[in-house]
PDB file of C-alpha atoms and ligand atoms in Angstrom:
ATOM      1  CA  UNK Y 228     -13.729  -0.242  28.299  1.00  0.00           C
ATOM      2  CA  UNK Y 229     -12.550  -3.240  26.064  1.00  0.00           C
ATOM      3  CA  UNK Y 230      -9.175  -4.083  25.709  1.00  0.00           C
ATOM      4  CA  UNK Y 231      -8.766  -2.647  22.394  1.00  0.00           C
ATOM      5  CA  UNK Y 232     -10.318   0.620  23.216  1.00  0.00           C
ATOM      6  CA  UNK Y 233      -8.133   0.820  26.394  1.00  0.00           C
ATOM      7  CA  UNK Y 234      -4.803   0.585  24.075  1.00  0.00           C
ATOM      8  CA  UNK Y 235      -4.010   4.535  22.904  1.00  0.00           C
ATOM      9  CA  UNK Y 236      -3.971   3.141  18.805  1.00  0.00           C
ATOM     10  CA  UNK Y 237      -6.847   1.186  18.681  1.00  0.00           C
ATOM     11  CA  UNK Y 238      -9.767   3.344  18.916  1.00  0.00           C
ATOM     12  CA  UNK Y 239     -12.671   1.506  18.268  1.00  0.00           C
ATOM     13  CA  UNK Y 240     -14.604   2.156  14.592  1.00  0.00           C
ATOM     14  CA  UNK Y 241     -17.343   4.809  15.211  1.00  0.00           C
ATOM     15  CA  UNK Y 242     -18.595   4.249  12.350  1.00  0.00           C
ATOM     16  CA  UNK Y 243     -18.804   0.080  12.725  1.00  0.00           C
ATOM     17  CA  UNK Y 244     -17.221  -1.336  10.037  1.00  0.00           C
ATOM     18  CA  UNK Y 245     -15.173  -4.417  10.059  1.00  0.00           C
ATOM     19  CA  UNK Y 246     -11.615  -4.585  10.400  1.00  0.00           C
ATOM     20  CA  UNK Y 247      -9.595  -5.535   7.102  1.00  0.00           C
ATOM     21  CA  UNK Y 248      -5.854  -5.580   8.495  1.00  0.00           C
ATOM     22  CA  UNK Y 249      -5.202  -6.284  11.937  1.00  0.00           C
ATOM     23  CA  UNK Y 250      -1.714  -5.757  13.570  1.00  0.00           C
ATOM     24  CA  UNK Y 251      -0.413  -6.550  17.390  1.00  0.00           C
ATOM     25  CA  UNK Y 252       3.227  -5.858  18.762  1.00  0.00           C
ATOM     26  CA  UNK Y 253       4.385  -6.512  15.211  1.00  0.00           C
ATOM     27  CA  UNK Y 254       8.100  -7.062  15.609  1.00  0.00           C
ATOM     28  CA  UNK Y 255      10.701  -7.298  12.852  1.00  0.00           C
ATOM     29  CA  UNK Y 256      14.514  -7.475  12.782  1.00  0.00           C
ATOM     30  CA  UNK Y 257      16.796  -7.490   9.781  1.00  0.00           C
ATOM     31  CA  UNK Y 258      20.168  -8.932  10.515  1.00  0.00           C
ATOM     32  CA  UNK Y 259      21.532 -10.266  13.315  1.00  0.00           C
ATOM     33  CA  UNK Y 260      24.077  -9.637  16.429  1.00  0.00           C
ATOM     34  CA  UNK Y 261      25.917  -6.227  16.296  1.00  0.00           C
ATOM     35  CA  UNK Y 262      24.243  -5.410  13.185  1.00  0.00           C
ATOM     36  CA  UNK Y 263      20.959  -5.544  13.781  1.00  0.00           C
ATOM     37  CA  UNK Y 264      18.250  -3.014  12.662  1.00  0.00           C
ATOM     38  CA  UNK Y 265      15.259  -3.099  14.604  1.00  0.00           C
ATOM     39  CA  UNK Y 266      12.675  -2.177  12.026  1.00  0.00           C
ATOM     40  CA  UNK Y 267       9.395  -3.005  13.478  1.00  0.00           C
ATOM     41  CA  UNK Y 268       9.287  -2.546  17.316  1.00  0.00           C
ATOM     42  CA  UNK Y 269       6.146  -3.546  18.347  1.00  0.00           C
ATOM     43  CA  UNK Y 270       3.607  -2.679  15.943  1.00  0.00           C
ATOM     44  CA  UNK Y 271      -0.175  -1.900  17.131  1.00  0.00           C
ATOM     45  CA  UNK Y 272      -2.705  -1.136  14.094  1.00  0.00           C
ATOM     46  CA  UNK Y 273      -6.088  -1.453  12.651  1.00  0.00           C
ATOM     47  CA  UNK Y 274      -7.391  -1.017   8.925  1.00  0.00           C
ATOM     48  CA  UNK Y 275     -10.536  -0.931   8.548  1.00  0.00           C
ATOM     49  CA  UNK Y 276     -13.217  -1.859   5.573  1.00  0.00           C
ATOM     50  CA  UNK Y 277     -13.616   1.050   3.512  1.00  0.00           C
ATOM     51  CA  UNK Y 278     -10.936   3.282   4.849  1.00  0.00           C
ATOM     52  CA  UNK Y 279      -7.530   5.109   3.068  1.00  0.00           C
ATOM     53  CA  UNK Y 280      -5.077   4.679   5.587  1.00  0.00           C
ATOM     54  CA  UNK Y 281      -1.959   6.809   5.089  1.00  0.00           C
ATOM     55  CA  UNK Y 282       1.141   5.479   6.667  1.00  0.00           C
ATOM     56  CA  UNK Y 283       4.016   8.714   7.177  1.00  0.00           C
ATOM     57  CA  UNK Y 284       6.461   9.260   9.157  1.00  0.00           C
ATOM     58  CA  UNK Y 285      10.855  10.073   8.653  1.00  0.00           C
ATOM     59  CA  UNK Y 286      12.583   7.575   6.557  1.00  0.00           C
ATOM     60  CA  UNK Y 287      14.109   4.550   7.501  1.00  0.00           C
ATOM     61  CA  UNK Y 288      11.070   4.319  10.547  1.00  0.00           C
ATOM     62  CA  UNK Y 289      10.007   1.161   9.443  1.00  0.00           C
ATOM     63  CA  UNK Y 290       6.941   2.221   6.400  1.00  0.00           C
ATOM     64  CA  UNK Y 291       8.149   0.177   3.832  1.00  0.00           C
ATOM     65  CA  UNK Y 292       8.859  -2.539   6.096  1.00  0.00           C
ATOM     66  CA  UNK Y 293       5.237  -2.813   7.812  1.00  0.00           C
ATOM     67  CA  UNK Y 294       3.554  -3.050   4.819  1.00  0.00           C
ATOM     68  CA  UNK Y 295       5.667  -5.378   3.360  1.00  0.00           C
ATOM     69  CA  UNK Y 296       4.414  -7.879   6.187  1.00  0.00           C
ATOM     70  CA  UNK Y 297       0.575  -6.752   6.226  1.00  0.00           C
ATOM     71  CA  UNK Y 298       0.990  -7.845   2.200  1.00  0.00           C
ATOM     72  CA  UNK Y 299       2.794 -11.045   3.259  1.00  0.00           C
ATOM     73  CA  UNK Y 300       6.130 -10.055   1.300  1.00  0.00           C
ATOM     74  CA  UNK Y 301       8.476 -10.504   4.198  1.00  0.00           C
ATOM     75  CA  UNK Y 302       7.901 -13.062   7.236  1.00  0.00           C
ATOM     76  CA  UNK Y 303       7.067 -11.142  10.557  1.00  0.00           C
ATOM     77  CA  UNK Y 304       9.705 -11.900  13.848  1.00  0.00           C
ATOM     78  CA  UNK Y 305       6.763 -11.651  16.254  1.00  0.00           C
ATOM     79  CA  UNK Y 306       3.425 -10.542  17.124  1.00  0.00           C
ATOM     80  CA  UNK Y 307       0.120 -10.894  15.149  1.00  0.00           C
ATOM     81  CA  UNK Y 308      -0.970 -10.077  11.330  1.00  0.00           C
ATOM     82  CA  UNK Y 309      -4.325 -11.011   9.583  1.00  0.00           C
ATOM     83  CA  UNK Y 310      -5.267  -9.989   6.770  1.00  0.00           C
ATOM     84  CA  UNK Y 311      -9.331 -10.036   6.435  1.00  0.00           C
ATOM     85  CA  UNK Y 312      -8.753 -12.869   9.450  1.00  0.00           C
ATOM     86  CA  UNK Y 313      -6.256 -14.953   7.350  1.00  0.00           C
ATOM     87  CA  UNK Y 314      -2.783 -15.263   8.651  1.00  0.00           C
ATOM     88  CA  UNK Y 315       0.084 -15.654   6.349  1.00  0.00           C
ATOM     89  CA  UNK Y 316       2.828 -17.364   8.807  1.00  0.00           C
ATOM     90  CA  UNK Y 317      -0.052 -19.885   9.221  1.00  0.00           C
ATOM     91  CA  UNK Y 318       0.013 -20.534   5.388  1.00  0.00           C
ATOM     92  CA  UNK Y 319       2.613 -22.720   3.335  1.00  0.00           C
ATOM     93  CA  UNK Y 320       3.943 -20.994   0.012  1.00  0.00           C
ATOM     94  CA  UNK Y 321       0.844 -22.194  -2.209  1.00  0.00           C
ATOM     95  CA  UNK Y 322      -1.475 -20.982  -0.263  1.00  0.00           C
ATOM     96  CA  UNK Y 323       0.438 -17.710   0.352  1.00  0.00           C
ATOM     97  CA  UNK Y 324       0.667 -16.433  -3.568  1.00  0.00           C
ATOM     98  CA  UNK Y 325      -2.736 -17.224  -4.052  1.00  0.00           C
ATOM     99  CA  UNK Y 326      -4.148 -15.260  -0.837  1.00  0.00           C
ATOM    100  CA  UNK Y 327      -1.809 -12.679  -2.007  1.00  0.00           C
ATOM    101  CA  UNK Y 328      -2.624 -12.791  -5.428  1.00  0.00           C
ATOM    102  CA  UNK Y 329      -6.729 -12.855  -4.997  1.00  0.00           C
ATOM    103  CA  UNK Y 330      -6.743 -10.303  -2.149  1.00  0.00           C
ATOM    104  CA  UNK Y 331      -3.941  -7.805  -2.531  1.00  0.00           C
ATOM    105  CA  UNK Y 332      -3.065  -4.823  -4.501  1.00  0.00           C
ATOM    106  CA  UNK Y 333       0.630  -4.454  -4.013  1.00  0.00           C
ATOM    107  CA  UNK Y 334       2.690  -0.872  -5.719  1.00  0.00           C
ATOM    108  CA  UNK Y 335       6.097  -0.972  -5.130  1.00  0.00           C
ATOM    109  CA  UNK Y 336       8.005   1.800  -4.608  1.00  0.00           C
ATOM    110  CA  UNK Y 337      10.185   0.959  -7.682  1.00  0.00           C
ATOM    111  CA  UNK Y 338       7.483   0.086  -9.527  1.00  0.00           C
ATOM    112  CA  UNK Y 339       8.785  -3.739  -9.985  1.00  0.00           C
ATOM    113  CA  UNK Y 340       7.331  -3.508 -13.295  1.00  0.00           C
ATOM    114  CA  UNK Y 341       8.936  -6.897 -16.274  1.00  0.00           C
ATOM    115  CA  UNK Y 342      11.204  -4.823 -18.986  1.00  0.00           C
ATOM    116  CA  UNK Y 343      10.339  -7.690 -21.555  1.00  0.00           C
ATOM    117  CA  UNK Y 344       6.377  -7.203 -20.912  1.00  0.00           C
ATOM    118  CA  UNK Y 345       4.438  -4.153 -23.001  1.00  0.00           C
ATOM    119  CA  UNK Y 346       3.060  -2.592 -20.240  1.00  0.00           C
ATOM    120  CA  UNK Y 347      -1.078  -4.307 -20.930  1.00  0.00           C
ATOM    121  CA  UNK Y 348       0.929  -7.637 -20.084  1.00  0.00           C
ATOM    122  CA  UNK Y 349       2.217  -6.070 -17.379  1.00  0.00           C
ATOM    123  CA  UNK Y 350      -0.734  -5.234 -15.734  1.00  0.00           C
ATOM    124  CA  UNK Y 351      -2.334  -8.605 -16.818  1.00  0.00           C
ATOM    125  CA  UNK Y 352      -0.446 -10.613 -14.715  1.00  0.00           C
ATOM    126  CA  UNK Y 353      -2.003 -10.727 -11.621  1.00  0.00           C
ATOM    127  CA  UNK Y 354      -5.586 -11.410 -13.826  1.00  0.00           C
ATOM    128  CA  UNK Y 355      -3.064 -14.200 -15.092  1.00  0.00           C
ATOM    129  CA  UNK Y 356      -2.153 -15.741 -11.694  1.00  0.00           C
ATOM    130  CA  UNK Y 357      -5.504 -15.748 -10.736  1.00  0.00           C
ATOM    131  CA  UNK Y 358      -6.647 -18.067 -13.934  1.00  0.00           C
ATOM    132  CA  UNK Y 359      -8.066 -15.378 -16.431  1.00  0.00           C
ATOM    133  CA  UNK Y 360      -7.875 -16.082 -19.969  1.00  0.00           C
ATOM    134  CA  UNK Y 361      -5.111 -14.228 -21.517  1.00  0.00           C
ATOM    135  CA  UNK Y 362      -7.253 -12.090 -24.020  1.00  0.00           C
ATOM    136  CA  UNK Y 363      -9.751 -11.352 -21.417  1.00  0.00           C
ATOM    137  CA  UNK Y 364      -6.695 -10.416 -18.890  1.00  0.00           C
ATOM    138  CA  UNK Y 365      -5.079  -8.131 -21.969  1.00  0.00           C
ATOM    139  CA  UNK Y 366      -8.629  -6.417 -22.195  1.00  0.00           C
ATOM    140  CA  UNK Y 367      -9.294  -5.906 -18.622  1.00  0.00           C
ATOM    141  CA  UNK Y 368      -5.722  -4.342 -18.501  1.00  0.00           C
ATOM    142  CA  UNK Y 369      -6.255  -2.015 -21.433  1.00  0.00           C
ATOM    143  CA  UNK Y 370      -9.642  -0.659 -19.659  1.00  0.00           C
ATOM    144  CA  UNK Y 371      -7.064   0.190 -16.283  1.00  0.00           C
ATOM    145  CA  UNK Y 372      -4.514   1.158 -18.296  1.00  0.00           C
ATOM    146  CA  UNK Y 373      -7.051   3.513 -19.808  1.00  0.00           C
ATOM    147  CA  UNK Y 374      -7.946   4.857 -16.485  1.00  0.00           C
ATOM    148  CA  UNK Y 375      -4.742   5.536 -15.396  1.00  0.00           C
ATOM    149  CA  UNK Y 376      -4.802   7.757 -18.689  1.00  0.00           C
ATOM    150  CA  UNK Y 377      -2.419   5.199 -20.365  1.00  0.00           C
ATOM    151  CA  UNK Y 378      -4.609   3.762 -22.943  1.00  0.00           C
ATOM    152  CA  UNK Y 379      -2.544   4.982 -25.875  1.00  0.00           C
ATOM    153  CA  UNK Y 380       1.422   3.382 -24.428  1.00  0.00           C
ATOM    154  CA  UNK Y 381      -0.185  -0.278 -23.884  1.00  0.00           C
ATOM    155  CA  UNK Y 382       1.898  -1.822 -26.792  1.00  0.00           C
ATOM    156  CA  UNK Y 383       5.004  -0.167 -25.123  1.00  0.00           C
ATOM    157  CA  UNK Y 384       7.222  -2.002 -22.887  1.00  0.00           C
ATOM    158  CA  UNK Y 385       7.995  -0.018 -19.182  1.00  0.00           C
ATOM    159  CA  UNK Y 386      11.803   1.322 -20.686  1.00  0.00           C
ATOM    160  CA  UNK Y 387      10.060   3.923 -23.198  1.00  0.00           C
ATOM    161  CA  UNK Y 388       7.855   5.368 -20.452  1.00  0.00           C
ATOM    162  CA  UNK Y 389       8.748   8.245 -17.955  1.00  0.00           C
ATOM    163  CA  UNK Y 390       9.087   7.248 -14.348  1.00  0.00           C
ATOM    164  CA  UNK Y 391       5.573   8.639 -13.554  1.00  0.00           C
ATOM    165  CA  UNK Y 392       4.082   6.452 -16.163  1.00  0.00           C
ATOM    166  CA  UNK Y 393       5.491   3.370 -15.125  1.00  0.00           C
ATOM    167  CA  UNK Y 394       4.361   4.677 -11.469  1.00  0.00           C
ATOM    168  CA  UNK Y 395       0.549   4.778 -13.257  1.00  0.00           C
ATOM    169  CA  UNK Y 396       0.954   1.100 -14.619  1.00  0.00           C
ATOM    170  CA  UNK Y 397       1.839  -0.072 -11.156  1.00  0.00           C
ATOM    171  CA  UNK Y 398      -0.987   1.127 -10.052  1.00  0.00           C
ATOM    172  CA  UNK Y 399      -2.735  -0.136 -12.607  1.00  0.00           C
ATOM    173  CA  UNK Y 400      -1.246  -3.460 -11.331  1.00  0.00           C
ATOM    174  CA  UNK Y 401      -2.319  -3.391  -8.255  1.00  0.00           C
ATOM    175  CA  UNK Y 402      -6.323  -2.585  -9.241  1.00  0.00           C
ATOM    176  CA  UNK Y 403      -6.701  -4.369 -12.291  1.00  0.00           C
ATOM    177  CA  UNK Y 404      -7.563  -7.597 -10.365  1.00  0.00           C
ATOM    178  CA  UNK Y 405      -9.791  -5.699  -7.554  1.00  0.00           C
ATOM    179  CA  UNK Y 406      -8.590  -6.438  -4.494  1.00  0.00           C
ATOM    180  CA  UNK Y 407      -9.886  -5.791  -1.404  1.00  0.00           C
ATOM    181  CA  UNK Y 408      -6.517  -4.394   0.010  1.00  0.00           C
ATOM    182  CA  UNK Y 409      -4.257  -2.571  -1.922  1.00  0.00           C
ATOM    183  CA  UNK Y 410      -0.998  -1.631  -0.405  1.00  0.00           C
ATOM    184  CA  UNK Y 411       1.071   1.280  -2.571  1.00  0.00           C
ATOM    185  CA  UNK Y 412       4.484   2.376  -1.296  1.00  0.00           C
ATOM    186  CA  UNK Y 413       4.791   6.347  -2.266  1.00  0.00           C
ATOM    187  CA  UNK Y 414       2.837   6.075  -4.846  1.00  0.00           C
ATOM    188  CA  UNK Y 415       2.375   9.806  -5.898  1.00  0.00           C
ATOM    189  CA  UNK Y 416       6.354   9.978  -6.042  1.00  0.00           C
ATOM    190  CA  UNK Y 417       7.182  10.952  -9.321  1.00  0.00           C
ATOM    191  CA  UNK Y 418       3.888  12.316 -10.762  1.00  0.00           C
ATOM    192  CA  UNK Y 419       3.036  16.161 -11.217  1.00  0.00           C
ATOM    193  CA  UNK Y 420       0.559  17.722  -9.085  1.00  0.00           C
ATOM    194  CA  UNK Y 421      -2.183  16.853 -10.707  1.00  0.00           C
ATOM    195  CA  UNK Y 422      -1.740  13.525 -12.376  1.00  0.00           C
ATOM    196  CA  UNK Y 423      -0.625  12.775  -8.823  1.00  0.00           C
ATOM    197  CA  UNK Y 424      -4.213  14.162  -7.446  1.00  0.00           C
ATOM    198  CA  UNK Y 425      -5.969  12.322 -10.256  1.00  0.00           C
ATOM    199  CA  UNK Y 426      -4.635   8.576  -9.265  1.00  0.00           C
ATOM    200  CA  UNK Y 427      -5.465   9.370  -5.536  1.00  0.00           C
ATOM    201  CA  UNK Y 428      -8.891  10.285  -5.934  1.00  0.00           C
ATOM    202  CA  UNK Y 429      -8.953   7.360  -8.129  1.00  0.00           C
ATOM    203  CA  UNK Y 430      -7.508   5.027  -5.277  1.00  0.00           C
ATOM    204  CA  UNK Y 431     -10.187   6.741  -2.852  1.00  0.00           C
ATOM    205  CA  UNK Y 432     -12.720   5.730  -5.368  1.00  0.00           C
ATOM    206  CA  UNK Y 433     -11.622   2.341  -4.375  1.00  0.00           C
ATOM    207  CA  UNK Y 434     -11.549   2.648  -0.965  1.00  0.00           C
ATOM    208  CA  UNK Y 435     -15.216   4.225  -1.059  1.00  0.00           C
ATOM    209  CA  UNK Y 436     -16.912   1.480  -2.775  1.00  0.00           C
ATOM    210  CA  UNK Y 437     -16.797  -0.056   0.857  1.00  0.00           C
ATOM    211  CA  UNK Y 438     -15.028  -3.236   1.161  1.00  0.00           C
ATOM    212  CA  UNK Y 439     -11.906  -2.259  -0.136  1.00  0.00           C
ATOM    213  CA  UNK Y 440      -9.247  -0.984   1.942  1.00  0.00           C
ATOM    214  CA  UNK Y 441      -6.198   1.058   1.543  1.00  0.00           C
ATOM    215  CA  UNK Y 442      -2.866   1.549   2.899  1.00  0.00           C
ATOM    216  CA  UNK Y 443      -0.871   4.314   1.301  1.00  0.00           C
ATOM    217  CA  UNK Y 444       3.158   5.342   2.127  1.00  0.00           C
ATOM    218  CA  UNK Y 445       3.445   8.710   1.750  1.00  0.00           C
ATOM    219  CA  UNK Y 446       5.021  12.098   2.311  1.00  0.00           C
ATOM    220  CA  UNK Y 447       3.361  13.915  -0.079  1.00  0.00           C
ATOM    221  CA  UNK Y 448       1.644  16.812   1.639  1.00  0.00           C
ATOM    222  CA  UNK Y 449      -0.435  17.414  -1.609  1.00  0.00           C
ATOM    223  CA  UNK Y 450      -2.347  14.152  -0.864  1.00  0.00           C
ATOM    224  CA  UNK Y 451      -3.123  13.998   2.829  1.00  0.00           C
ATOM    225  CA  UNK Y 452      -6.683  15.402   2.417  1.00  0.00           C
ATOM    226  CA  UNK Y 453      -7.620  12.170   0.875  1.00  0.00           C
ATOM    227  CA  UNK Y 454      -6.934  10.076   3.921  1.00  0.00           C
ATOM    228  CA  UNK Y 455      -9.494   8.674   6.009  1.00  0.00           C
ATOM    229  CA  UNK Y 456      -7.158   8.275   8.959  1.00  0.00           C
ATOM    230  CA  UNK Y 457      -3.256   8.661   8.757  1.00  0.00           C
ATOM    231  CA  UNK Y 458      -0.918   6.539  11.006  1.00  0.00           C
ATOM    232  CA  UNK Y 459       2.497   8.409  11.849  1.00  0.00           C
ATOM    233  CA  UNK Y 460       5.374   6.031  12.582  1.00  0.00           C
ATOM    234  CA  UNK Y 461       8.863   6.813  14.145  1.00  0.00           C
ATOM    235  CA  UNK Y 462      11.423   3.955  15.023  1.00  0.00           C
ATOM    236  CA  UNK Y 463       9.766   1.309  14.396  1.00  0.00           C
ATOM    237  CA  UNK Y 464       6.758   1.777  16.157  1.00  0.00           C
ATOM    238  CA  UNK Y 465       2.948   3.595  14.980  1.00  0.00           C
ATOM    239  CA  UNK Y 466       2.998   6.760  17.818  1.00  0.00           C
ATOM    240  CA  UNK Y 467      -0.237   8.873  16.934  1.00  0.00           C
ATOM    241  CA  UNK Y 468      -3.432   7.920  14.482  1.00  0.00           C
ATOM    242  CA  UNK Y 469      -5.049  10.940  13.782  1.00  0.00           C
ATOM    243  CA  UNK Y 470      -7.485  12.124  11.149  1.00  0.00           C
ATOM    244  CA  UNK Y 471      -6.040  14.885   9.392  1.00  0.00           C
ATOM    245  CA  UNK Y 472      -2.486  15.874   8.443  1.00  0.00           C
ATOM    246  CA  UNK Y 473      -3.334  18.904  10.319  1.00  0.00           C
ATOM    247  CA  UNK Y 474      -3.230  17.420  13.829  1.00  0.00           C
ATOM    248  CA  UNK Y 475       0.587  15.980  13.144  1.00  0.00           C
ATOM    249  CA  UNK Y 476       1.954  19.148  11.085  1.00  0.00           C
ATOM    250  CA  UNK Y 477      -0.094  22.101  12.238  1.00  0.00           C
ATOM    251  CA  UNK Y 478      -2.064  24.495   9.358  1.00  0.00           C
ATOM    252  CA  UNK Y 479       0.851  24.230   6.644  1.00  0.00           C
ATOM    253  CA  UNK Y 480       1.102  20.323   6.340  1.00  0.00           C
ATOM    254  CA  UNK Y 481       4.385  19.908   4.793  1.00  0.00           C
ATOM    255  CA  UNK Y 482       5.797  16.717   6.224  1.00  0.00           C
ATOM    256  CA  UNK Y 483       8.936  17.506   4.392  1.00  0.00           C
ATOM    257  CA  UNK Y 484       9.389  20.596   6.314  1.00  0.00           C
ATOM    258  CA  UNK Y 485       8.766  18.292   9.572  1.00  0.00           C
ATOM    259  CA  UNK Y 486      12.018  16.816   8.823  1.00  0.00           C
ATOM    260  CA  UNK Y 487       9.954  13.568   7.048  1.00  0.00           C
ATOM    261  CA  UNK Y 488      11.463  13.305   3.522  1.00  0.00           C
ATOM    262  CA  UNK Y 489      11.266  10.009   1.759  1.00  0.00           C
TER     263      UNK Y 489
HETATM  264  N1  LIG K 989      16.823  -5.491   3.534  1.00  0.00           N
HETATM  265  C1  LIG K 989      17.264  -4.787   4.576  1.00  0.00           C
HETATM  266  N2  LIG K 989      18.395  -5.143   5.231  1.00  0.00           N
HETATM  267  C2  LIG K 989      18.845  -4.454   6.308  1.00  0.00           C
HETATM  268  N3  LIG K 989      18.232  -3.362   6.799  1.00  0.00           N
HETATM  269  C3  LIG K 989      17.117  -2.946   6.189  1.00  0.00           C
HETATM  270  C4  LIG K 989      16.566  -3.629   5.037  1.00  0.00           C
HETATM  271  N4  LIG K 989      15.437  -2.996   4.648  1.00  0.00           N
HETATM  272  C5  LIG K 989      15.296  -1.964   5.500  1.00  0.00           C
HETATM  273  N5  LIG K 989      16.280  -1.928   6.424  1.00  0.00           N
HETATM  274  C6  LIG K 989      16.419  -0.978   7.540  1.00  0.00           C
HETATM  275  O1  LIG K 989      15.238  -1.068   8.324  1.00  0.00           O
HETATM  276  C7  LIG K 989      14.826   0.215   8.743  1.00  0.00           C
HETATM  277  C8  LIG K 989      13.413   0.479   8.210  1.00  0.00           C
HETATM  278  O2  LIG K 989      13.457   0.556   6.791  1.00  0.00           O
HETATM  279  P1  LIG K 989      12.197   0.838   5.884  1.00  0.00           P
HETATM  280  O3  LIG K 989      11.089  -0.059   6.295  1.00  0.00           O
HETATM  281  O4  LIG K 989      12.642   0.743   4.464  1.00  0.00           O
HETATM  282  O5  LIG K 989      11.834   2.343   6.289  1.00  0.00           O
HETATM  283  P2  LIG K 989      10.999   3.452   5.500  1.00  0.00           P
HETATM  284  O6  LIG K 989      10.216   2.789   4.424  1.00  0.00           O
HETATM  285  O7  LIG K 989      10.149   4.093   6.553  1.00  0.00           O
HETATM  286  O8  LIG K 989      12.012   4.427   4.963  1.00  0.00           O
HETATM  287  C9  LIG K 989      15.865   1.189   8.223  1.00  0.00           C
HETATM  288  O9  LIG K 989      16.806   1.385   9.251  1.00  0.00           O
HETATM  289  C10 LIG K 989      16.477   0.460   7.055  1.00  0.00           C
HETATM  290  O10 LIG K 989      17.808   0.871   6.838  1.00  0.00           O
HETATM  291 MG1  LIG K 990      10.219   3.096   2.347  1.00  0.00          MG
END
């Protein structure tokens, strides 16, 4: 038995692919003294090449937190991150935003979207960063903004869209550039049923084409089925990895009736 295999979270990959995130005894405080909130206690996970990794669990157990440091957002206290093998706390701040920008995907939960931006410029930006052209960034971004069934707001800016369209230009975001991990904090949040089910099979699309990997916060029971694997987290620590919602909330699935809302 190797090491990794004899730890209870780090099953080896059956299926042999490579590992895109890796995370050991990730620790992470926020404040100090009397205050302080022990977000990450020890962190042990893998993401592999290929896979949608769902990350649930009751709020305030660290979700938002975790992959805020696999995306290189927020410095780490302790323990071990890389990111395709690159480590951010071994990077200064140049070398950081363009990692970030080239290889990560990044949907905030509140959206983070620039009110002064029409939404196409929006989602350009991270073509931007990474040296595109701005007319061939402003096309690219129409085409996503198009998939994200958009196509006809991209002169808007984010104020005169609803709060699940600015959720679909995030997203747009975080894909327009293709990066091999994208990161999306609840991203199904304020859509309908099925506009919700249409941007996760789109994000699985991703995921399938092999070399892309996912990491999706959620507690949306109507999504589950699309996870490869989904990590459940309480206090600040990953406690079960299992492969279907099923195994963590029995036949009905309804993390909110578990006691997990957002
Ligand atoms: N900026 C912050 N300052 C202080 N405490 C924070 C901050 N962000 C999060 N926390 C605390 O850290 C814990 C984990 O938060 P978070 O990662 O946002 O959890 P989740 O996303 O699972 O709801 C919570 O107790 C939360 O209150
Ligand atoms: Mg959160």
């Amino acid at each position: 038995m190797t090491a990794i295999a004899s730890q209870p979270n780090m099953q080896a990959d059956p299926a042999g692919r490579g590992l895109a995130v890796r995370c050991r005894a990730i620790t992470k405080n926020y404040g100090a003294g009397q205050s302080v909130v022990r977000a990450l206690r020890g962190i042990d996970l893998d993401v592999y090449l290929g896979e949608l990794l769902m990350l649930v669990g009751p709020s305030g157990c660290g979700k938002t937190t975790l992959i805020s440091v696999i995306a290189g957002v927020l410095d780490r206290d302790g323990g071990e991150c890389t990111v395709f093998g690159k480590d951010f706390s071994a990077m200064n701040s140049r070398e950081r935003t363009r990692f970030r920008g080239q290889t990560i995907g990044f949907v905030f939960q509140s959206f983070n979207l620039i009110p002064t931006l029409t939404i196409a410029e929006n989602v350009s930006v991270p073509l931007l960063l990474n040296g595109v052209h701005r007319r061939a960034a402003l096309a690219k971004a129409k085409e996503m903004l198009d998939t994200v069934g958009l196509g006809a707001r991209v002169n808007d800016t984010p104020n005169r869209l609803s709060g699940g369209q600015q959720q679909r230009v995030a997203i747009a975001r975080a894909l327009v550039h293709d990066p091999k991990l994208i990161v999306c904090d609840e991203p199904t949040s304020a859509l309908d049923h099925e506009t919700g089910h249409k941007i996760v099979e789109l994000l699985k699309g991703v995921a399938m084409g092999g070399n892309r990997s996912l990491v999706v916060v959620t507690h949306d029971n109507r999504i589950f089925d699309f996870a490869d694997r989904i990590a459940h987290m309480d206090d600040g620590q990953v406690d079960k990895i299992v492969g279907s919602a099923k195994e963590l909330y029995g036949p009905n699935m309804n993390a909110s009736h578990a006691g997990e809302k957002a």
